[in-house]
Amino acid sequence: MRTDNAPDPLDKRASHSVMGEIRAAENPVQLPIIESSLMEQVLDRNNLVRALQQVKRNKGAAGIDGMTTDQLSTYLHTHWPELRERLTSGKYSPQAVRRVEIPKADGKLRKLGIPTVIDRLIQQAIAQVISQLWEPTFHPNSYGFRPRRSAHQAIRHAQTVIVQGKHWVVDLDLEAFFDTVNHDRLMYRLGMKIQDQTLLKLIRKYLKSPVQKDQQLTASKEGVPQGGPLSPVLANIVLDELDWELEQRGHCFSRYADDCQIFAGSQRSAERIKTSVQRFIERRLRLRVNNDKSAVDRPWKRSFLGFTVSPRRDHRIKVADKAIVKLKERVRALSRRTRGHNLLHVIADLKKYLLGWKAYFGIAEVLSPLRDIDKWITRVRQLSTE
């Protein structure tokens, strides 16, 4: 663990540290469209400071080496010169990611890959640089994992399109998107703006990092593992091609990560859009569409990011029925923990969950479910003070 008087190698206030070799920049780095020395910008002092702060802020579980975010600064203080040399020379190889599986609402398991904190730091530093490259050219209807953009904006944009008369929706579900991204196509897309071969090879190494589960290693032949800081921006780079294809075809759409809804004025038009766009996704992007979950329907009969709209003329935003069911199941699960758990801890967990739920779903304009949540929160607050 880091001692109180040990300087943080990425702390701007440290007068002398092993990070002294990294040139301090007074102004943020301005990236051109194509840059042949992006690895230097990844390893720039200011960029690394931001990356370290973000990794510490996110906390998260340890990777296969057991190192925690609290131990990261001490490790860097001792090992940074060697680590930096391996990165600049192209000799660095990421460690395997730890497989964690969490249950999804449909009963299936979501596969997460937890990198080591060292690899999370490097991935975060890479993500910050390549995000600046792509951000100016990402489509405005893409709302996921982007600065100053949110799921709420995606919902409101969808509502605006529906109010304007697009009363049919093509709801496309990409089957296991993060697990099926084609590496070669992704690297081709990256190579369109990145000439730095050292950085490209490092990103490919991260894509190919083996997965460890129950002490067994499995090779990664496709996909971008959820759980690492680099995955969101890579996912947006993959799906940006879809966004601009929809734009070129004149379609109205709203996308948040791999959740995408395309809107049309008639059922016939929507059916035609679904067929042609699915063909593009599967043949061009080499991704799979889940036909069981995809559909052409009225937008008020489908959910988008936990919301839907009312069928009335104003098409007010509503909390989707599935989200209400999930809320009640979660509250029941937390409440059952009263047996064998400190009651105050259970109340604290309930309060935290309900407040978080209200913060996300509070934009709903049909308020009946929210009134129930307000009553629950009030009751939980009363219990916490009794």
Coordinates of C-alpha atoms in Angstrom, one line a residue:
M1 CA 0.0 0.0 0.0
R2 CA 1.1 3.6 -0.7
T3 CA 2.7 5.4 2.3
D4 CA 1.7 8.9 3.1
N5 CA 5.0 10.5 2.1
A6 CA 5.3 8.5 -1.2
P7 CA 4.8 10.9 -4.1
D8 CA 2.1 10.0 -6.6
P9 CA 3.9 9.4 -9.9
L10 CA 1.1 11.0 -11.8
D11 CA 0.4 13.8 -9.3
K12 CA 1.0 17.3 -10.8
R13 CA 2.0 18.5 -7.3
A14 CA 4.9 16.2 -6.9
S15 CA 8.1 18.1 -7.4
H16 CA 10.1 15.1 -8.4
S17 CA 9.0 11.6 -9.3
V18 CA 9.5 8.8 -11.8
M19 CA 7.1 10.6 -14.0
G20 CA 9.4 13.5 -14.4
E21 CA 10.3 12.3 -17.8
I22 CA 6.8 13.0 -19.1
R23 CA 6.7 16.6 -20.4
A24 CA 4.1 18.8 -18.7
A25 CA 1.8 20.6 -21.1
E26 CA 0.1 23.8 -20.0
N27 CA -2.6 23.5 -22.7
P28 CA -4.7 20.4 -23.7
V29 CA -3.2 18.5 -26.7
Q30 CA -5.0 19.5 -29.9
L31 CA -5.2 16.4 -32.2
P32 CA -5.4 16.6 -36.0
I33 CA -7.5 14.2 -37.9
I34 CA -4.5 11.9 -38.7
E35 CA -1.6 11.8 -36.3
S36 CA 1.5 9.6 -36.7
S37 CA 2.7 9.9 -33.0
L38 CA -0.5 9.2 -31.0
M39 CA 1.4 6.9 -28.7
E40 CA 3.3 10.0 -27.4
Q41 CA 0.0 11.7 -26.7
V42 CA -1.3 8.6 -24.9
L43 CA 1.7 8.8 -22.6
D44 CA 1.6 12.5 -22.2
R45 CA 1.7 13.6 -18.6
N46 CA -1.6 15.5 -18.6
N47 CA -3.3 12.6 -20.3
L48 CA -2.0 10.1 -17.8
V49 CA -3.0 12.2 -14.9
R50 CA -6.6 12.4 -16.2
A51 CA -6.6 8.6 -16.8
L52 CA -5.3 7.8 -13.3
Q53 CA -7.9 10.1 -11.7
Q54 CA -10.7 8.4 -13.7
V55 CA -9.5 4.9 -12.9
K56 CA -9.4 5.8 -9.2
R57 CA -12.8 7.4 -9.4
N58 CA -14.4 4.4 -11.0
K59 CA -12.8 2.0 -8.4
G60 CA -14.1 -1.4 -9.5
A61 CA -12.9 -4.9 -8.7
A62 CA -9.3 -6.1 -9.1
G63 CA -8.2 -8.1 -12.1
I64 CA -6.4 -11.4 -12.2
D65 CA -3.3 -10.0 -10.3
G66 CA -5.4 -8.8 -7.4
M67 CA -4.0 -5.3 -7.5
T68 CA -6.6 -2.6 -6.3
T69 CA -6.9 1.0 -7.5
D70 CA -5.6 2.1 -4.1
Q71 CA -2.3 0.2 -4.8
L72 CA -1.9 1.5 -8.3
S73 CA 0.0 4.7 -7.5
T74 CA 2.6 2.9 -5.4
Y75 CA 3.1 0.4 -8.2
L76 CA 3.7 3.1 -10.8
H77 CA 6.1 4.9 -8.5
T78 CA 8.4 1.9 -8.7
H79 CA 7.7 0.4 -12.1
W80 CA 6.7 3.3 -14.4
P81 CA 10.0 3.7 -16.3
E82 CA 10.0 0.0 -17.2
L83 CA 6.3 0.1 -18.1
R84 CA 6.7 3.2 -20.3
E85 CA 9.7 1.7 -22.2
R86 CA 7.7 -1.4 -22.9
L87 CA 4.8 0.6 -24.2
T88 CA 6.9 2.9 -26.4
S89 CA 8.9 0.0 -27.8
G90 CA 5.8 -2.1 -28.6
K91 CA 6.9 -4.9 -26.2
Y92 CA 4.1 -4.5 -23.7
S93 CA 1.5 -7.3 -23.6
P94 CA -1.7 -6.9 -21.5
Q95 CA -2.6 -9.4 -18.9
A96 CA -5.6 -11.6 -19.3
V97 CA -9.0 -10.2 -18.3
R98 CA -11.0 -11.8 -15.4
R99 CA -14.4 -13.2 -16.6
V100 CA -17.4 -12.2 -14.4
E101 CA -20.9 -13.1 -15.3
I102 CA -23.9 -11.2 -14.1
P103 CA -27.6 -12.1 -14.6
K104 CA -29.6 -10.1 -17.2
A105 CA -33.3 -9.3 -17.0
D106 CA -34.1 -12.1 -19.6
G107 CA -32.4 -14.8 -17.4
K108 CA -29.3 -14.9 -19.5
L109 CA -25.8 -13.9 -18.3
R110 CA -23.9 -10.8 -19.3
K111 CA -20.2 -11.5 -19.7
L112 CA -17.9 -8.9 -18.3
G113 CA -14.1 -8.8 -18.7
I114 CA -12.3 -7.1 -15.8
P115 CA -8.8 -6.0 -16.8
T116 CA -6.1 -5.4 -14.2
V117 CA -5.9 -1.8 -12.9
I118 CA -2.7 -1.3 -14.8
D119 CA -4.4 -2.2 -18.0
R120 CA -7.4 -0.1 -17.0
L121 CA -5.0 2.9 -16.7
I122 CA -3.5 2.3 -20.2
Q123 CA -6.9 1.6 -21.8
Q124 CA -8.3 4.8 -20.2
A125 CA -5.3 6.8 -21.6
I126 CA -5.8 5.4 -25.1
A127 CA -9.6 5.9 -24.9
Q128 CA -9.1 9.6 -24.1
V129 CA -6.9 10.2 -27.1
I130 CA -8.8 8.3 -29.7
S131 CA -12.1 9.8 -28.4
Q132 CA -10.8 13.2 -29.3
L133 CA -10.1 11.9 -32.8
W134 CA -13.5 10.5 -33.5
E135 CA -15.8 12.8 -31.4
P136 CA -16.0 15.6 -33.9
T137 CA -17.2 13.2 -36.6
F138 CA -19.6 11.0 -34.6
H139 CA -23.2 11.3 -35.7
P140 CA -25.4 13.7 -33.6
N141 CA -28.0 11.0 -33.0
S142 CA -25.5 8.8 -31.2
Y143 CA -25.9 9.4 -27.4
G144 CA -24.0 6.6 -25.6
F145 CA -20.6 6.9 -23.9
R146 CA -20.0 10.4 -25.2
P147 CA -19.2 13.6 -23.4
R148 CA -22.2 15.8 -22.5
R149 CA -24.6 13.2 -23.9
S150 CA -27.0 10.9 -22.1
A151 CA -29.7 8.3 -22.3
H152 CA -32.2 11.0 -21.4
Q153 CA -31.2 12.9 -24.6
A154 CA -31.7 9.8 -26.7
I155 CA -35.2 9.3 -25.2
R156 CA -36.2 12.9 -25.8
H157 CA -34.9 12.8 -29.4
A158 CA -37.0 9.7 -30.0
Q159 CA -40.0 11.4 -28.5
T160 CA -39.6 14.4 -30.8
V161 CA -39.5 12.2 -33.9
I162 CA -42.6 10.4 -32.8
V163 CA -44.5 13.6 -32.1
Q164 CA -43.6 14.8 -35.6
G165 CA -45.5 11.8 -37.1
K166 CA -43.1 8.8 -37.3
H167 CA -45.6 6.4 -35.6
W168 CA -43.8 3.2 -36.5
V169 CA -40.5 2.0 -35.1
V170 CA -37.9 -0.5 -36.2
D171 CA -36.5 -1.9 -33.0
L172 CA -33.3 -3.7 -33.8
D173 CA -31.6 -5.9 -31.2
L174 CA -27.9 -6.7 -31.9
E175 CA -27.3 -10.1 -30.6
A176 CA -24.4 -10.2 -28.1
F177 CA -22.9 -7.1 -29.7
F178 CA -19.9 -6.6 -27.5
D179 CA -19.0 -10.3 -27.8
T180 CA -19.2 -10.4 -31.6
V181 CA -17.5 -7.3 -32.9
N182 CA -15.2 -8.4 -35.8
H183 CA -11.6 -7.5 -35.0
D184 CA -10.4 -7.0 -38.5
R185 CA -13.2 -4.6 -39.5
L186 CA -12.6 -2.6 -36.3
M187 CA -8.9 -2.4 -36.9
Y188 CA -9.6 -1.2 -40.4
R189 CA -11.8 1.5 -39.1
L190 CA -9.2 2.6 -36.6
G191 CA -6.5 2.6 -39.3
M192 CA -8.5 5.2 -41.2
K193 CA -7.5 7.9 -38.6
I194 CA -4.5 6.3 -36.8
Q195 CA -1.2 5.9 -38.5
D196 CA 0.8 5.1 -35.4
Q197 CA 1.5 1.4 -35.7
T198 CA 2.7 1.0 -32.1
L199 CA -0.7 2.2 -30.9
L200 CA -2.7 0.1 -33.4
K201 CA -0.7 -3.0 -32.4
L202 CA -1.4 -2.3 -28.7
I203 CA -5.1 -1.9 -29.3
R204 CA -5.2 -5.2 -31.2
K205 CA -3.4 -6.9 -28.3
Y206 CA -6.1 -5.6 -26.0
L207 CA -8.8 -7.0 -28.3
K208 CA -6.9 -10.4 -28.3
S209 CA -6.3 -10.5 -24.5
P210 CA -7.3 -14.0 -23.3
V211 CA -10.1 -14.4 -20.8
Q212 CA -9.5 -16.2 -17.5
K213 CA -12.3 -18.0 -15.8
D214 CA -11.9 -20.7 -13.1
Q215 CA -8.1 -20.6 -13.7
Q216 CA -8.7 -21.5 -17.4
L217 CA -7.5 -19.2 -20.2
T218 CA -9.6 -18.8 -23.4
A219 CA -8.4 -17.0 -26.5
S220 CA -10.4 -14.0 -27.7
K221 CA -11.1 -14.2 -31.4
E222 CA -13.9 -11.5 -31.6
G223 CA -15.6 -9.0 -29.5
V224 CA -14.7 -6.0 -27.2
P225 CA -15.0 -7.2 -23.6
Q226 CA -17.4 -5.2 -21.5
G227 CA -15.7 -4.0 -18.4
G228 CA -12.7 -2.1 -19.8
P229 CA -12.5 1.7 -20.4
L230 CA -11.6 1.2 -24.1
S231 CA -14.6 -0.8 -25.0
P232 CA -17.2 2.0 -25.2
V233 CA -15.3 4.2 -27.6
L234 CA -14.5 1.1 -29.8
A235 CA -18.2 0.2 -29.8
N236 CA -19.1 3.7 -31.0
I237 CA -16.5 3.5 -33.7
V238 CA -18.0 0.3 -35.0
L239 CA -21.5 1.5 -34.9
D240 CA -20.7 5.0 -36.3
E241 CA -20.7 3.3 -39.7
L242 CA -24.3 2.3 -39.1
D243 CA -25.2 5.8 -38.0
W244 CA -24.0 7.4 -41.2
E245 CA -25.5 4.7 -43.4
L246 CA -28.9 5.5 -41.8
E247 CA -28.2 9.2 -42.4
Q248 CA -27.4 8.6 -46.0
R249 CA -30.7 6.7 -46.5
G250 CA -32.6 9.5 -44.9
H251 CA -33.8 7.6 -41.8
C252 CA -34.8 9.1 -38.4
F253 CA -33.2 7.2 -35.6
S254 CA -31.8 7.4 -32.0
R255 CA -29.0 5.2 -30.8
Y256 CA -27.4 4.7 -27.4
A257 CA -24.6 2.2 -27.6
D258 CA -26.1 -1.0 -29.2
D259 CA -29.7 0.1 -28.5
C260 CA -31.0 1.6 -31.7
Q261 CA -34.5 2.6 -32.8
I262 CA -35.3 3.7 -36.4
F263 CA -38.6 5.5 -37.0
A264 CA -40.9 5.5 -40.0
G265 CA -44.2 6.9 -41.1
S266 CA -45.9 3.7 -42.1
Q267 CA -45.7 0.0 -41.3
R268 CA -44.8 -0.9 -44.9
S269 CA -41.9 1.6 -44.8
A270 CA -40.7 0.3 -41.5
E271 CA -40.8 -3.3 -42.7
R272 CA -38.7 -2.3 -45.7
I273 CA -36.2 -0.5 -43.5
K274 CA -35.9 -3.4 -41.2
T275 CA -35.0 -5.8 -44.0
S276 CA -32.5 -3.6 -45.7
V277 CA -30.8 -2.3 -42.5
Q278 CA -30.5 -5.9 -41.2
R279 CA -28.9 -6.9 -44.4
F280 CA -26.4 -4.1 -44.0
I281 CA -25.6 -5.0 -40.4
E282 CA -25.0 -8.6 -41.1
R283 CA -23.2 -8.4 -44.4
R284 CA -21.3 -5.2 -44.0
L285 CA -20.7 -4.9 -40.3
R286 CA -20.5 -8.6 -39.7
L287 CA -22.8 -8.4 -36.7
R288 CA -25.9 -10.5 -35.9
V289 CA -29.5 -9.3 -35.4
N290 CA -31.6 -11.1 -32.9
N291 CA -34.8 -11.7 -34.8
D292 CA -36.6 -12.9 -31.6
K293 CA -36.1 -9.5 -30.0
S294 CA -36.3 -7.3 -33.0
A295 CA -39.6 -6.1 -34.4
V296 CA -41.6 -3.5 -36.3
D297 CA -44.2 -2.0 -34.1
R298 CA -45.8 1.1 -32.7
P299 CA -43.3 2.9 -30.5
W300 CA -45.6 2.9 -27.5
K301 CA -45.6 -0.9 -27.6
R302 CA -41.8 -1.0 -27.4
S303 CA -39.3 0.1 -24.8
F304 CA -36.1 2.1 -25.3
L305 CA -33.6 2.4 -22.5
G306 CA -36.3 1.6 -19.9
F307 CA -38.8 4.1 -21.3
T308 CA -41.7 4.2 -23.8
V309 CA -44.2 6.8 -24.8
S310 CA -47.9 7.1 -24.4
P311 CA -50.1 6.5 -27.5
R312 CA -51.9 9.8 -27.1
R313 CA -51.2 12.8 -29.4
D314 CA -48.5 14.4 -27.1
H315 CA -46.7 11.0 -26.7
R316 CA -45.5 11.7 -23.2
I317 CA -42.5 9.8 -21.9
K318 CA -43.4 6.8 -19.6
V319 CA -41.5 4.3 -17.6
A320 CA -41.7 1.0 -19.5
D321 CA -43.6 -1.9 -17.8
K322 CA -40.5 -4.0 -17.8
A323 CA -38.6 -1.4 -15.8
I324 CA -41.5 -1.3 -13.2
V325 CA -41.4 -5.1 -12.9
K326 CA -37.6 -5.0 -12.4
L327 CA -37.9 -2.3 -9.8
K328 CA -40.4 -4.3 -7.7
E329 CA -38.3 -7.4 -8.0
R330 CA -35.2 -5.5 -6.8
V331 CA -37.1 -3.9 -3.9
R332 CA -38.4 -7.3 -2.8
A333 CA -34.9 -8.8 -3.0
L334 CA -33.4 -6.0 -0.9
S335 CA -36.3 -6.2 1.6
R336 CA -35.8 -10.0 2.1
R337 CA -32.3 -9.3 3.3
T338 CA -33.7 -8.2 6.7
R339 CA -33.1 -11.8 7.8
G340 CA -29.5 -12.1 8.9
H341 CA -28.7 -8.4 8.0
N342 CA -28.5 -5.3 10.0
L343 CA -31.8 -3.4 9.4
L344 CA -30.1 -0.1 9.1
H345 CA -27.9 -1.5 6.3
V346 CA -31.0 -2.8 4.5
I347 CA -32.7 0.5 4.7
A348 CA -29.6 2.3 3.5
D349 CA -29.4 0.0 0.5
L350 CA -33.1 0.5 -0.3
K351 CA -32.7 4.3 0.0
K352 CA -29.7 4.3 -2.3
Y353 CA -31.4 2.2 -4.9
L354 CA -34.7 4.1 -4.9
L355 CA -33.0 7.5 -5.1
G356 CA -30.8 6.2 -8.0
W357 CA -33.9 4.8 -9.8
K358 CA -35.8 8.1 -9.3
A359 CA -32.8 10.1 -10.6
Y360 CA -32.8 8.1 -13.9
F361 CA -36.6 7.7 -14.4
G362 CA -37.5 11.1 -13.1
I363 CA -37.8 12.5 -16.6
A364 CA -41.0 10.5 -17.2
E365 CA -44.0 12.7 -17.9
V366 CA -46.6 10.0 -16.9
L367 CA -46.1 10.3 -13.2
S368 CA -48.2 7.5 -11.6
P369 CA -45.2 5.1 -11.0
L370 CA -43.1 8.0 -9.8
R371 CA -45.6 8.9 -7.1
D372 CA -45.3 5.4 -5.7
I373 CA -41.5 5.7 -5.6
D374 CA -41.9 9.0 -3.8
K375 CA -44.0 7.3 -1.2
W376 CA -41.5 4.5 -0.8
I377 CA -38.6 6.9 -0.5
T378 CA -40.4 8.9 2.2
R379 CA -41.2 5.7 4.1
V380 CA -37.5 4.5 3.9
R381 CA -36.3 7.9 5.1
Q382 CA -38.7 7.7 8.0
L383 CA -37.4 4.3 8.9
S384 CA -33.8 5.4 8.8
T385 CA -34.5 8.1 11.4
E386 CA -36.6 6.0 13.8

